[in-house]
JSON list of C-alpha atoms in Angstrom, two decimals:
[
{"chain": "A", "resi": 19, "resn": "MET", "atom": "CA", "xyz": [61.13, -7.45, 40.16]},
{"chain": "A", "resi": 20, "resn": "LEU", "atom": "CA", "xyz": [61.96, -11.09, 38.59]},
{"chain": "A", "resi": 21, "resn": "LYS", "atom": "CA", "xyz": [65.41, -9.80, 38.93]},
{"chain": "A", "resi": 22, "resn": "ILE", "atom": "CA", "xyz": [65.53, -8.32, 42.34]},
{"chain": "A", "resi": 23, "resn": "ARG", "atom": "CA", "xyz": [64.03, -11.60, 43.28]},
{"chain": "A", "resi": 24, "resn": "LEU", "atom": "CA", "xyz": [66.82, -13.79, 41.43]},
{"chain": "A", "resi": 25, "resn": "MET", "atom": "CA", "xyz": [69.27, -11.91, 42.67]},
{"chain": "A", "resi": 26, "resn": "THR", "atom": "CA", "xyz": [68.60, -11.89, 46.59]},
{"chain": "A", "resi": 27, "resn": "GLY", "atom": "CA", "xyz": [68.10, -15.98, 46.09]},
{"chain": "A", "resi": 28, "resn": "ILE", "atom": "CA", "xyz": [71.38, -16.74, 44.52]},
{"chain": "A", "resi": 29, "resn": "GLN", "atom": "CA", "xyz": [73.03, -14.02, 47.17]},
{"chain": "A", "resi": 30, "resn": "LEU", "atom": "CA", "xyz": [71.46, -15.89, 50.27]},
{"chain": "A", "resi": 31, "resn": "LEU", "atom": "CA", "xyz": [72.46, -19.03, 48.65]},
{"chain": "A", "resi": 32, "resn": "MET", "atom": "CA", "xyz": [76.64, -17.82, 48.46]},
{"chain": "A", "resi": 33, "resn": "MET", "atom": "CA", "xyz": [76.30, -16.22, 51.89]},
{"chain": "A", "resi": 34, "resn": "SER", "atom": "CA", "xyz": [75.39, -19.21, 53.41]},
{"chain": "A", "resi": 35, "resn": "ALA", "atom": "CA", "xyz": [78.09, -21.05, 51.47]},
{"chain": "A", "resi": 36, "resn": "LEU", "atom": "CA", "xyz": [80.49, -18.47, 52.93]},
{"chain": "A", "resi": 37, "resn": "LEU", "atom": "CA", "xyz": [79.53, -18.82, 56.71]},
{"chain": "A", "resi": 38, "resn": "LEU", "atom": "CA", "xyz": [79.43, -22.48, 56.63]},
{"chain": "A", "resi": 39, "resn": "THR", "atom": "CA", "xyz": [82.83, -22.41, 55.00]},
{"chain": "A", "resi": 40, "resn": "ALA", "atom": "CA", "xyz": [84.07, -19.43, 57.64]},
{"chain": "A", "resi": 41, "resn": "CYS", "atom": "CA", "xyz": [82.95, -21.07, 60.60]},
{"chain": "A", "resi": 42, "resn": "GLY", "atom": "CA", "xyz": [83.75, -24.84, 59.53]},
{"chain": "A", "resi": 43, "resn": "ALA", "atom": "CA", "xyz": [87.15, -24.59, 61.86]},
{"chain": "A", "resi": 44, "resn": "ASN", "atom": "CA", "xyz": [84.94, -24.33, 65.33]},
{"chain": "A", "resi": 45, "resn": "ILE", "atom": "CA", "xyz": [82.87, -26.50, 64.10]},
{"chain": "A", "resi": 46, "resn": "PRO", "atom": "CA", "xyz": [82.99, -30.20, 66.09]},
{"chain": "A", "resi": 47, "resn": "GLU", "atom": "CA", "xyz": [83.68, -32.82, 63.54]},
{"chain": "A", "resi": 48, "resn": "LEU", "atom": "CA", "xyz": [80.96, -34.54, 63.89]},
{"chain": "A", "resi": 49, "resn": "THR", "atom": "CA", "xyz": [78.65, -31.54, 62.17]},
{"chain": "A", "resi": 50, "resn": "PRO", "atom": "CA", "xyz": [78.90, -32.70, 58.50]},
{"chain": "A", "resi": 51, "resn": "THR", "atom": "CA", "xyz": [79.84, -29.29, 56.30]},
{"chain": "A", "resi": 52, "resn": "VAL", "atom": "CA", "xyz": [76.92, -28.92, 53.56]},
{"chain": "A", "resi": 53, "resn": "THR", "atom": "CA", "xyz": [78.68, -27.76, 50.41]},
{"chain": "A", "resi": 54, "resn": "PHE", "atom": "CA", "xyz": [76.80, -26.21, 47.56]},
{"chain": "A", "resi": 55, "resn": "SER", "atom": "CA", "xyz": [78.18, -27.20, 43.95]},
{"chain": "A", "resi": 56, "resn": "ALA", "atom": "CA", "xyz": [77.08, -24.75, 40.65]},
{"chain": "A", "resi": 57, "resn": "GLU", "atom": "CA", "xyz": [74.85, -27.02, 39.31]},
{"chain": "A", "resi": 58, "resn": "GLN", "atom": "CA", "xyz": [72.65, -26.96, 42.82]},
{"chain": "A", "resi": 59, "resn": "ILE", "atom": "CA", "xyz": [73.13, -23.46, 42.67]},
{"chain": "A", "resi": 60, "resn": "ARG", "atom": "CA", "xyz": [71.80, -23.27, 39.29]},
{"chain": "A", "resi": 61, "resn": "THR", "atom": "CA", "xyz": [68.98, -25.13, 40.27]},
{"chain": "A", "resi": 62, "resn": "GLU", "atom": "CA", "xyz": [68.23, -23.38, 43.08]},
{"chain": "A", "resi": 63, "resn": "ALA", "atom": "CA", "xyz": [67.72, -20.22, 41.10]},
{"chain": "A", "resi": 64, "resn": "VAL", "atom": "CA", "xyz": [65.84, -21.20, 38.21]},
{"chain": "A", "resi": 65, "resn": "ALA", "atom": "CA", "xyz": [63.32, -22.73, 40.88]},
{"chain": "A", "resi": 66, "resn": "THR", "atom": "CA", "xyz": [63.37, -19.76, 42.29]},
{"chain": "A", "resi": 67, "resn": "PHE", "atom": "CA", "xyz": [62.78, -18.06, 39.03]},
{"chain": "A", "resi": 68, "resn": "SER", "atom": "CA", "xyz": [60.26, -19.85, 38.16]},
{"chain": "A", "resi": 69, "resn": "MET", "atom": "CA", "xyz": [58.28, -19.44, 41.83]},
{"chain": "A", "resi": 70, "resn": "ALA", "atom": "CA", "xyz": [58.29, -15.95, 40.71]},
{"chain": "A", "resi": 71, "resn": "LEU", "atom": "CA", "xyz": [56.98, -16.10, 36.98]},
{"chain": "A", "resi": 72, "resn": "THR", "atom": "CA", "xyz": [54.24, -18.31, 38.40]},
{"chain": "A", "resi": 73, "resn": "GLU", "atom": "CA", "xyz": [53.42, -15.70, 41.33]},
{"chain": "A", "resi": 74, "resn": "THR", "atom": "CA", "xyz": [53.77, -12.72, 38.50]},
{"chain": "A", "resi": 75, "resn": "ALA", "atom": "CA", "xyz": [51.50, -14.60, 35.69]},
{"chain": "A", "resi": 76, "resn": "PHE", "atom": "CA", "xyz": [48.45, -14.82, 39.23]},
{"chain": "A", "resi": 77, "resn": "ALA", "atom": "CA", "xyz": [48.96, -11.71, 40.54]},
{"chain": "A", "resi": 78, "resn": "ALA", "atom": "CA", "xyz": [48.44, -10.05, 36.44]},
{"chain": "A", "resi": 79, "resn": "PRO", "atom": "CA", "xyz": [44.98, -9.10, 35.58]},
{"chain": "A", "resi": 80, "resn": "SER", "atom": "CA", "xyz": [42.99, -11.17, 32.75]},
{"chain": "A", "resi": 81, "resn": "ASN", "atom": "CA", "xyz": [43.01, -10.29, 29.45]},
{"chain": "A", "resi": 82, "resn": "THR", "atom": "CA", "xyz": [40.07, -12.52, 28.44]},
{"chain": "A", "resi": 83, "resn": "PRO", "atom": "CA", "xyz": [37.38, -10.23, 27.02]},
{"chain": "A", "resi": 84, "resn": "ALA", "atom": "CA", "xyz": [34.35, -10.29, 29.04]},
{"chain": "A", "resi": 85, "resn": "PRO", "atom": "CA", "xyz": [31.37, -12.01, 27.50]},
{"chain": "A", "resi": 86, "resn": "THR", "atom": "CA", "xyz": [28.84, -10.08, 24.92]},
{"chain": "A", "resi": 87, "resn": "LEU", "atom": "CA", "xyz": [25.23, -10.29, 26.69]},
{"chain": "A", "resi": 88, "resn": "THR", "atom": "CA", "xyz": [23.15, -11.16, 23.00]},
{"chain": "A", "resi": 89, "resn": "PRO", "atom": "CA", "xyz": [19.60, -9.19, 23.17]},
{"chain": "A", "resi": 90, "resn": "LEU", "atom": "CA", "xyz": [16.72, -12.14, 22.29]},
{"chain": "A", "resi": 91, "resn": "PRO", "atom": "CA", "xyz": [15.17, -11.57, 18.99]},
{"chain": "A", "resi": 92, "resn": "THR", "atom": "CA", "xyz": [11.75, -9.46, 18.99]},
{"chain": "A", "resi": 93, "resn": "LEU", "atom": "CA", "xyz": [8.89, -11.03, 18.54]},
{"chain": "A", "resi": 94, "resn": "SER", "atom": "CA", "xyz": [6.83, -8.48, 15.77]},
{"chain": "A", "resi": 95, "resn": "THR", "atom": "CA", "xyz": [3.28, -7.96, 15.42]},
{"chain": "A", "resi": 96, "resn": "LEU", "atom": "CA", "xyz": [1.20, -10.34, 13.09]},
{"chain": "A", "resi": 97, "resn": "ALA", "atom": "CA", "xyz": [-0.47, -8.66, 10.72]},
{"chain": "A", "resi": 98, "resn": "THR", "atom": "CA", "xyz": [-4.29, -9.48, 10.11]},
{"chain": "A", "resi": 99, "resn": "SER", "atom": "CA", "xyz": [-6.77, -9.28, 7.14]},
{"chain": "A", "resi": 100, "resn": "THR", "atom": "CA", "xyz": [-9.57, -7.09, 7.52]},
{"chain": "A", "resi": 101, "resn": "GLY", "atom": "CA", "xyz": [-11.90, -9.48, 5.24]},
{"chain": "A", "resi": 102, "resn": "GLY", "atom": "CA", "xyz": [-11.82, -8.98, 1.70]},
{"chain": "A", "resi": 103, "resn": "VAL", "atom": "CA", "xyz": [-8.91, -9.07, 0.92]},
{"chain": "A", "resi": 104, "resn": "PRO", "atom": "CA", "xyz": [-5.63, -11.26, 0.21]},
{"chain": "A", "resi": 105, "resn": "PHE", "atom": "CA", "xyz": [-3.35, -11.32, 3.00]},
{"chain": "A", "resi": 106, "resn": "GLY", "atom": "CA", "xyz": [-0.53, -8.87, 2.49]},
{"chain": "A", "resi": 107, "resn": "ALA", "atom": "CA", "xyz": [-2.05, -7.49, -0.20]},
{"chain": "A", "resi": 108, "resn": "ALA", "atom": "CA", "xyz": [-2.21, -3.30, -0.55]},
{"chain": "A", "resi": 109, "resn": "THR", "atom": "CA", "xyz": [-5.40, -1.84, 0.55]},
{"chain": "A", "resi": 110, "resn": "SER", "atom": "CA", "xyz": [-5.00, 1.69, 0.97]},
{"chain": "A", "resi": 111, "resn": "VAL", "atom": "CA", "xyz": [-7.67, 3.91, -0.75]},
{"chain": "A", "resi": 112, "resn": "GLY", "atom": "CA", "xyz": [-4.90, 6.70, -2.29]},
{"chain": "A", "resi": 113, "resn": "ALA", "atom": "CA", "xyz": [-3.65, 3.32, -4.17]},
{"chain": "A", "resi": 114, "resn": "THR", "atom": "CA", "xyz": [-7.71, 2.98, -5.68]},
{"chain": "A", "resi": 115, "resn": "SER", "atom": "CA", "xyz": [-7.67, 6.67, -5.89]},
{"chain": "A", "resi": 116, "resn": "ALA", "atom": "CA", "xyz": [-4.40, 7.03, -8.61]},
{"chain": "A", "resi": 117, "resn": "VAL", "atom": "CA", "xyz": [-5.46, 3.87, -10.63]},
{"chain": "A", "resi": 118, "resn": "THR", "atom": "CA", "xyz": [-9.19, 5.84, -11.23]},
{"chain": "A", "resi": 119, "resn": "SER", "atom": "CA", "xyz": [-7.48, 9.24, -11.84]},
{"chain": "A", "resi": 120, "resn": "CYS", "atom": "CA", "xyz": [-6.45, 8.38, -15.22]},
{"chain": "A", "resi": 121, "resn": "TYR", "atom": "CA", "xyz": [-9.38, 7.42, -16.72]},
{"chain": "A", "resi": 122, "resn": "GLY", "atom": "CA", "xyz": [-11.51, 11.02, -17.47]},
{"chain": "A", "resi": 123, "resn": "LEU", "atom": "CA", "xyz": [-15.21, 11.46, -19.41]},
{"chain": "A", "resi": 124, "resn": "SER", "atom": "CA", "xyz": [-16.39, 14.80, -21.00]},
{"chain": "A", "resi": 125, "resn": "PHE", "atom": "CA", "xyz": [-19.16, 15.25, -22.31]},
{"chain": "A", "resi": 126, "resn": "VAL", "atom": "CA", "xyz": [-19.40, 16.94, -25.76]},
{"chain": "A", "resi": 127, "resn": "SER", "atom": "CA", "xyz": [-22.94, 17.24, -27.24]},
{"chain": "A", "resi": 128, "resn": "ASP", "atom": "CA", "xyz": [-26.15, 15.42, -27.81]},
{"chain": "A", "resi": 129, "resn": "VAL", "atom": "CA", "xyz": [-26.23, 13.30, -31.21]},
{"chain": "A", "resi": 130, "resn": "SER", "atom": "CA", "xyz": [-29.79, 12.58, -31.03]},
{"chain": "A", "resi": 131, "resn": "ILE", "atom": "CA", "xyz": [-32.88, 13.39, -29.09]},
{"chain": "A", "resi": 132, "resn": "PRO", "atom": "CA", "xyz": [-32.27, 16.54, -27.14]},
{"chain": "A", "resi": 133, "resn": "ASP", "atom": "CA", "xyz": [-33.31, 18.11, -23.80]},
{"chain": "A", "resi": 134, "resn": "ASN", "atom": "CA", "xyz": [-37.55, 17.82, -23.36]},
{"chain": "A", "resi": 135, "resn": "THR", "atom": "CA", "xyz": [-38.00, 15.89, -26.55]},
{"chain": "A", "resi": 136, "resn": "PRO", "atom": "CA", "xyz": [-41.57, 15.23, -27.11]},
{"chain": "A", "resi": 137, "resn": "MET", "atom": "CA", "xyz": [-42.27, 11.38, -27.03]},
{"chain": "A", "resi": 138, "resn": "THR", "atom": "CA", "xyz": [-45.62, 9.13, -27.53]},
{"chain": "A", "resi": 139, "resn": "PRO", "atom": "CA", "xyz": [-45.91, 7.01, -24.28]},
{"chain": "A", "resi": 140, "resn": "GLY", "atom": "CA", "xyz": [-44.32, 2.80, -25.14]},
{"chain": "A", "resi": 141, "resn": "LYS", "atom": "CA", "xyz": [-42.36, 4.76, -28.77]},
{"chain": "A", "resi": 142, "resn": "THR", "atom": "CA", "xyz": [-38.68, 3.21, -28.72]},
{"chain": "A", "resi": 143, "resn": "PHE", "atom": "CA", "xyz": [-35.82, 5.51, -29.63]},
{"chain": "A", "resi": 144, "resn": "THR", "atom": "CA", "xyz": [-32.37, 5.55, -29.57]},
{"chain": "A", "resi": 145, "resn": "LYS", "atom": "CA", "xyz": [-30.20, 8.31, -27.33]},
{"chain": "A", "resi": 146, "resn": "THR", "atom": "CA", "xyz": [-26.66, 8.73, -28.81]},
{"chain": "A", "resi": 147, "resn": "TRP", "atom": "CA", "xyz": [-24.48, 11.08, -26.87]},
{"chain": "A", "resi": 148, "resn": "LYS", "atom": "CA", "xyz": [-20.70, 12.47, -28.25]},
{"chain": "A", "resi": 149, "resn": "VAL", "atom": "CA", "xyz": [-18.12, 12.33, -25.21]},
{"chain": "A", "resi": 150, "resn": "LEU", "atom": "CA", "xyz": [-14.64, 12.74, -24.81]},
{"chain": "A", "resi": 151, "resn": "ASN", "atom": "CA", "xyz": [-11.95, 10.81, -23.48]},
{"chain": "A", "resi": 152, "resn": "SER", "atom": "CA", "xyz": [-10.68, 13.25, -21.58]},
{"chain": "A", "resi": 153, "resn": "GLY", "atom": "CA", "xyz": [-7.71, 10.92, -19.35]},
{"chain": "A", "resi": 154, "resn": "SER", "atom": "CA", "xyz": [-4.88, 9.83, -19.66]},
{"chain": "A", "resi": 155, "resn": "CYS", "atom": "CA", "xyz": [-5.76, 6.10, -20.01]},
{"chain": "A", "resi": 156, "resn": "ALA", "atom": "CA", "xyz": [-7.82, 4.41, -22.45]},
{"chain": "A", "resi": 157, "resn": "TRP", "atom": "CA", "xyz": [-10.76, 3.02, -21.82]},
{"chain": "A", "resi": 158, "resn": "ASP", "atom": "CA", "xyz": [-11.01, -0.60, -21.93]},
{"chain": "A", "resi": 159, "resn": "ALA", "atom": "CA", "xyz": [-13.28, -2.74, -23.83]},
{"chain": "A", "resi": 160, "resn": "GLY", "atom": "CA", "xyz": [-15.34, -4.48, -20.68]},
{"chain": "A", "resi": 161, "resn": "PHE", "atom": "CA", "xyz": [-16.10, -0.94, -19.68]},
{"chain": "A", "resi": 162, "resn": "LYS", "atom": "CA", "xyz": [-19.54, 0.04, -18.38]},
{"chain": "A", "resi": 163, "resn": "PHE", "atom": "CA", "xyz": [-21.90, 2.82, -19.16]},
{"chain": "A", "resi": 164, "resn": "ALA", "atom": "CA", "xyz": [-24.73, 2.38, -16.63]},
{"chain": "A", "resi": 165, "resn": "LEU", "atom": "CA", "xyz": [-27.78, 4.27, -15.42]},
{"chain": "A", "resi": 166, "resn": "THR", "atom": "CA", "xyz": [-26.80, 6.18, -11.90]},
{"chain": "A", "resi": 167, "resn": "GLY", "atom": "CA", "xyz": [-30.30, 7.79, -10.83]},
{"chain": "A", "resi": 168, "resn": "GLY", "atom": "CA", "xyz": [-34.00, 8.41, -12.98]},
{"chain": "A", "resi": 169, "resn": "ASP", "atom": "CA", "xyz": [-35.81, 6.72, -15.00]},
{"chain": "A", "resi": 170, "resn": "PRO", "atom": "CA", "xyz": [-34.28, 3.55, -16.91]},
{"chain": "A", "resi": 171, "resn": "MET", "atom": "CA", "xyz": [-36.81, 4.24, -20.01]},
{"chain": "A", "resi": 172, "resn": "GLY", "atom": "CA", "xyz": [-36.90, 0.50, -20.30]},
{"chain": "A", "resi": 173, "resn": "SER", "atom": "CA", "xyz": [-32.96, 0.44, -21.19]},
{"chain": "A", "resi": 174, "resn": "SER", "atom": "CA", "xyz": [-29.71, -2.18, -19.97]},
{"chain": "A", "resi": 175, "resn": "PRO", "atom": "CA", "xyz": [-26.10, -0.89, -19.04]},
{"chain": "A", "resi": 176, "resn": "LEU", "atom": "CA", "xyz": [-23.77, -0.24, -22.20]},
{"chain": "A", "resi": 177, "resn": "THR", "atom": "CA", "xyz": [-20.54, -2.63, -22.44]},
{"chain": "A", "resi": 178, "resn": "LEU", "atom": "CA", "xyz": [-17.84, -1.08, -24.45]},
{"chain": "A", "resi": 179, "resn": "PRO", "atom": "CA", "xyz": [-17.25, -3.64, -27.09]},
{"chain": "A", "resi": 180, "resn": "ALA", "atom": "CA", "xyz": [-13.55, -1.95, -28.24]},
{"chain": "A", "resi": 181, "resn": "THR", "atom": "CA", "xyz": [-10.74, -0.02, -26.59]},
{"chain": "A", "resi": 182, "resn": "VAL", "atom": "CA", "xyz": [-10.95, 4.12, -26.36]},
{"chain": "A", "resi": 183, "resn": "ALA", "atom": "CA", "xyz": [-7.90, 5.84, -26.81]},
{"chain": "A", "resi": 184, "resn": "ALA", "atom": "CA", "xyz": [-6.43, 8.58, -24.58]},
{"chain": "A", "resi": 185, "resn": "GLY", "atom": "CA", "xyz": [-7.66, 12.20, -26.35]},
{"chain": "A", "resi": 186, "resn": "ALA", "atom": "CA", "xyz": [-10.44, 10.20, -28.39]},
{"chain": "A", "resi": 187, "resn": "GLN", "atom": "CA", "xyz": [-14.30, 11.19, -29.17]},
{"chain": "A", "resi": 188, "resn": "TYR", "atom": "CA", "xyz": [-16.42, 8.42, -28.86]},
{"chain": "A", "resi": 189, "resn": "ASP", "atom": "CA", "xyz": [-20.18, 8.07, -29.81]},
{"chain": "A", "resi": 190, "resn": "ILE", "atom": "CA", "xyz": [-22.63, 5.97, -27.11]},
{"chain": "A", "resi": 191, "resn": "SER", "atom": "CA", "xyz": [-25.84, 5.18, -28.09]},
{"chain": "A", "resi": 192, "resn": "VAL", "atom": "CA", "xyz": [-28.54, 3.51, -25.72]},
{"chain": "A", "resi": 193, "resn": "PRO", "atom": "CA", "xyz": [-31.94, 1.71, -26.68]},
{"chain": "A", "resi": 194, "resn": "MET", "atom": "CA", "xyz": [-34.59, 3.08, -25.01]},
{"chain": "A", "resi": 195, "resn": "THR", "atom": "CA", "xyz": [-38.48, 3.12, -24.62]},
{"chain": "A", "resi": 196, "resn": "ALA", "atom": "CA", "xyz": [-40.66, 6.09, -23.86]},
{"chain": "A", "resi": 197, "resn": "PRO", "atom": "CA", "xyz": [-43.06, 4.84, -20.53]},
{"chain": "A", "resi": 198, "resn": "SER", "atom": "CA", "xyz": [-46.62, 5.10, -20.34]},
{"chain": "A", "resi": 199, "resn": "THR", "atom": "CA", "xyz": [-45.99, 7.97, -17.54]},
{"chain": "A", "resi": 200, "resn": "SER", "atom": "CA", "xyz": [-46.69, 11.10, -19.04]},
{"chain": "A", "resi": 201, "resn": "GLY", "atom": "CA", "xyz": [-44.96, 13.57, -17.80]},
{"chain": "A", "resi": 202, "resn": "THR", "atom": "CA", "xyz": [-41.02, 15.16, -17.96]},
{"chain": "A", "resi": 203, "resn": "LEU", "atom": "CA", "xyz": [-38.42, 12.14, -17.10]},
{"chain": "A", "resi": 204, "resn": "ARG", "atom": "CA", "xyz": [-35.01, 11.94, -16.56]},
{"chain": "A", "resi": 205, "resn": "GLY", "atom": "CA", "xyz": [-32.63, 9.50, -16.60]},
{"chain": "A", "resi": 206, "resn": "ASN", "atom": "CA", "xyz": [-28.68, 10.27, -15.76]},
{"chain": "A", "resi": 207, "resn": "TRP", "atom": "CA", "xyz": [-25.61, 7.90, -16.88]},
{"chain": "A", "resi": 208, "resn": "ARG", "atom": "CA", "xyz": [-22.28, 7.35, -16.19]},
{"chain": "A", "resi": 209, "resn": "MET", "atom": "CA", "xyz": [-19.16, 5.42, -17.31]},
{"chain": "A", "resi": 210, "resn": "SER", "atom": "CA", "xyz": [-17.23, 3.47, -15.14]},
{"chain": "A", "resi": 211, "resn": "THR", "atom": "CA", "xyz": [-14.62, 0.43, -15.27]},
{"chain": "A", "resi": 212, "resn": "ALA", "atom": "CA", "xyz": [-15.13, -3.47, -15.16]},
{"chain": "A", "resi": 213, "resn": "GLY", "atom": "CA", "xyz": [-14.81, -2.91, -11.70]},
{"chain": "A", "resi": 214, "resn": "GLY", "atom": "CA", "xyz": [-17.17, -0.99, -10.76]},
{"chain": "A", "resi": 215, "resn": "GLN", "atom": "CA", "xyz": [-15.57, 2.58, -10.37]},
{"chain": "A", "resi": 216, "resn": "TYR", "atom": "CA", "xyz": [-16.84, 5.43, -11.57]},
{"chain": "A", "resi": 217, "resn": "PHE", "atom": "CA", "xyz": [-15.37, 8.18, -13.22]},
{"chain": "A", "resi": 218, "resn": "GLY", "atom": "CA", "xyz": [-16.19, 11.62, -15.76]},
{"chain": "A", "resi": 219, "resn": "ASP", "atom": "CA", "xyz": [-19.09, 13.58, -16.04]},
{"chain": "A", "resi": 220, "resn": "GLU", "atom": "CA", "xyz": [-22.70, 12.35, -15.90]},
{"chain": "A", "resi": 221, "resn": "VAL", "atom": "CA", "xyz": [-24.71, 12.49, -18.78]},
{"chain": "A", "resi": 222, "resn": "TYR", "atom": "CA", "xyz": [-28.62, 12.70, -18.95]},
{"chain": "A", "resi": 223, "resn": "VAL", "atom": "CA", "xyz": [-31.36, 12.30, -21.24]},
{"chain": "A", "resi": 224, "resn": "VAL", "atom": "CA", "xyz": [-34.73, 14.05, -20.68]},
{"chain": "A", "resi": 225, "resn": "ILE", "atom": "CA", "xyz": [-37.86, 13.71, -22.44]},
{"chain": "A", "resi": 226, "resn": "VAL", "atom": "CA", "xyz": [-41.66, 14.68, -22.05]},
{"chain": "A", "resi": 227, "resn": "VAL", "atom": "CA", "xyz": [-44.30, 12.15, -22.50]},
{"chain": "A", "resi": 228, "resn": "GLY", "atom": "CA", "xyz": [-47.94, 13.25, -23.47]},
{"chain": "A", "resi": 229, "resn": "GLY", "atom": "CA", "xyz": [-47.11, 16.56, -24.06]},
{"chain": "A", "resi": 230, "resn": "GLY", "atom": "CA", "xyz": [-48.33, 17.53, -27.13]},
{"chain": "A", "resi": 231, "resn": "ALA", "atom": "CA", "xyz": [-50.72, 20.59, -28.09]},
{"chain": "A", "resi": 232, "resn": "ALA", "atom": "CA", "xyz": [-54.24, 19.17, -26.75]},
{"chain": "A", "resi": 233, "resn": "ALA", "atom": "CA", "xyz": [-56.82, 19.20, -29.23]},
{"chain": "A", "resi": 234, "resn": "THR", "atom": "CA", "xyz": [-59.05, 22.45, -30.28]},
{"chain": "A", "resi": 235, "resn": "ASN", "atom": "CA", "xyz": [-62.72, 22.50, -31.58]},
{"chain": "A", "resi": 236, "resn": "THR", "atom": "CA", "xyz": [-62.46, 25.77, -34.21]},
{"chain": "A", "resi": 237, "resn": "SER", "atom": "CA", "xyz": [-66.26, 24.63, -35.56]},
{"chain": "A", "resi": 238, "resn": "GLY", "atom": "CA", "xyz": [-69.43, 26.50, -33.78]},
{"chain": "A", "resi": 239, "resn": "PRO", "atom": "CA", "xyz": [-72.36, 25.28, -33.59]},
{"chain": "A", "resi": 240, "resn": "ALA", "atom": "CA", "xyz": [-75.10, 25.33, -36.38]},
{"chain": "A", "resi": 241, "resn": "ALA", "atom": "CA", "xyz": [-77.21, 27.80, -36.96]},
{"chain": "A", "resi": 242, "resn": "ALA", "atom": "CA", "xyz": [-81.44, 27.17, -37.20]},
{"chain": "A", "resi": 243, "resn": "THR", "atom": "CA", "xyz": [-82.00, 28.64, -40.80]},
{"chain": "A", "resi": 244, "resn": "SER", "atom": "CA", "xyz": [-85.36, 28.48, -42.82]},
{"chain": "A", "resi": 245, "resn": "THR", "atom": "CA", "xyz": [-84.83, 27.53, -46.75]},
{"chain": "A", "resi": 246, "resn": "SER", "atom": "CA", "xyz": [-88.49, 27.65, -47.31]},
{"chain": "A", "resi": 247, "resn": "ALA", "atom": "CA", "xyz": [-90.43, 30.51, -47.80]},
{"chain": "A", "resi": 248, "resn": "PRO", "atom": "CA", "xyz": [-94.00, 30.98, -45.95]},
{"chain": "A", "resi": 249, "resn": "PRO", "atom": "CA", "xyz": [-97.21, 30.39, -47.91]},
{"chain": "A", "resi": 250, "resn": "SER", "atom": "CA", "xyz": [-98.41, 33.18, -49.84]},
{"chain": "A", "resi": 251, "resn": "ALA", "atom": "CA", "xyz": [-102.59, 34.45, -49.22]},
{"chain": "A", "resi": 252, "resn": "THR", "atom": "CA", "xyz": [-104.41, 33.39, -52.61]},
{"chain": "A", "resi": 253, "resn": "PRO", "atom": "CA", "xyz": [-107.51, 35.84, -52.72]},
{"chain": "A", "resi": 254, "resn": "THR", "atom": "CA", "xyz": [-111.16, 33.76, -53.07]},
{"chain": "A", "resi": 255, "resn": "PRO", "atom": "CA", "xyz": [-112.51, 34.43, -56.40]}
]
């Protein structure tokens, strides 16, 4: 298009020059003859070409990319603490169960005071259980062995003084005192972590207070017997 417009402008200038030259004899001398030099023709052609370029630039579509809309950041909901646990700490029950599941305790035997042992009121004794650490984790020093139900029989919770390795057997001994109440008494005991998580078998002690055989009287009543003979009749002379 630019080439066509440029050629049209140059041709118009040349035709105008030829027409003026051809008609120069018939024009009165008072009318000046317009003569275009080669430099003027070149200048006009360049101006026409520049105008064509300007029009083309305005008509051509712009390559400037459209601005991209950036989405606003989304405000996330703040986590809230329900109390007791530090903010952001894991509080799932599954995590607690996973920690506790590696601990285990299995009852092996009664070392002392077998079930239903007779006791007199106020008698002191020591109950000992043989147990097995049946879990995959060791019992740490500080674990608690405590009453979970029944009669305490004057005892107190026991704290493990040392670590018990997994797979090892251990004798747990608890000093006790028979109460003054007569009858069959039982106390249930169980191991727990230092944080209070119980695990393993629950063991127990059973005693019978005041259940001895009643005293029986084996002597009968004394018979009334006479050891003196009656006097005999003496004849009179």
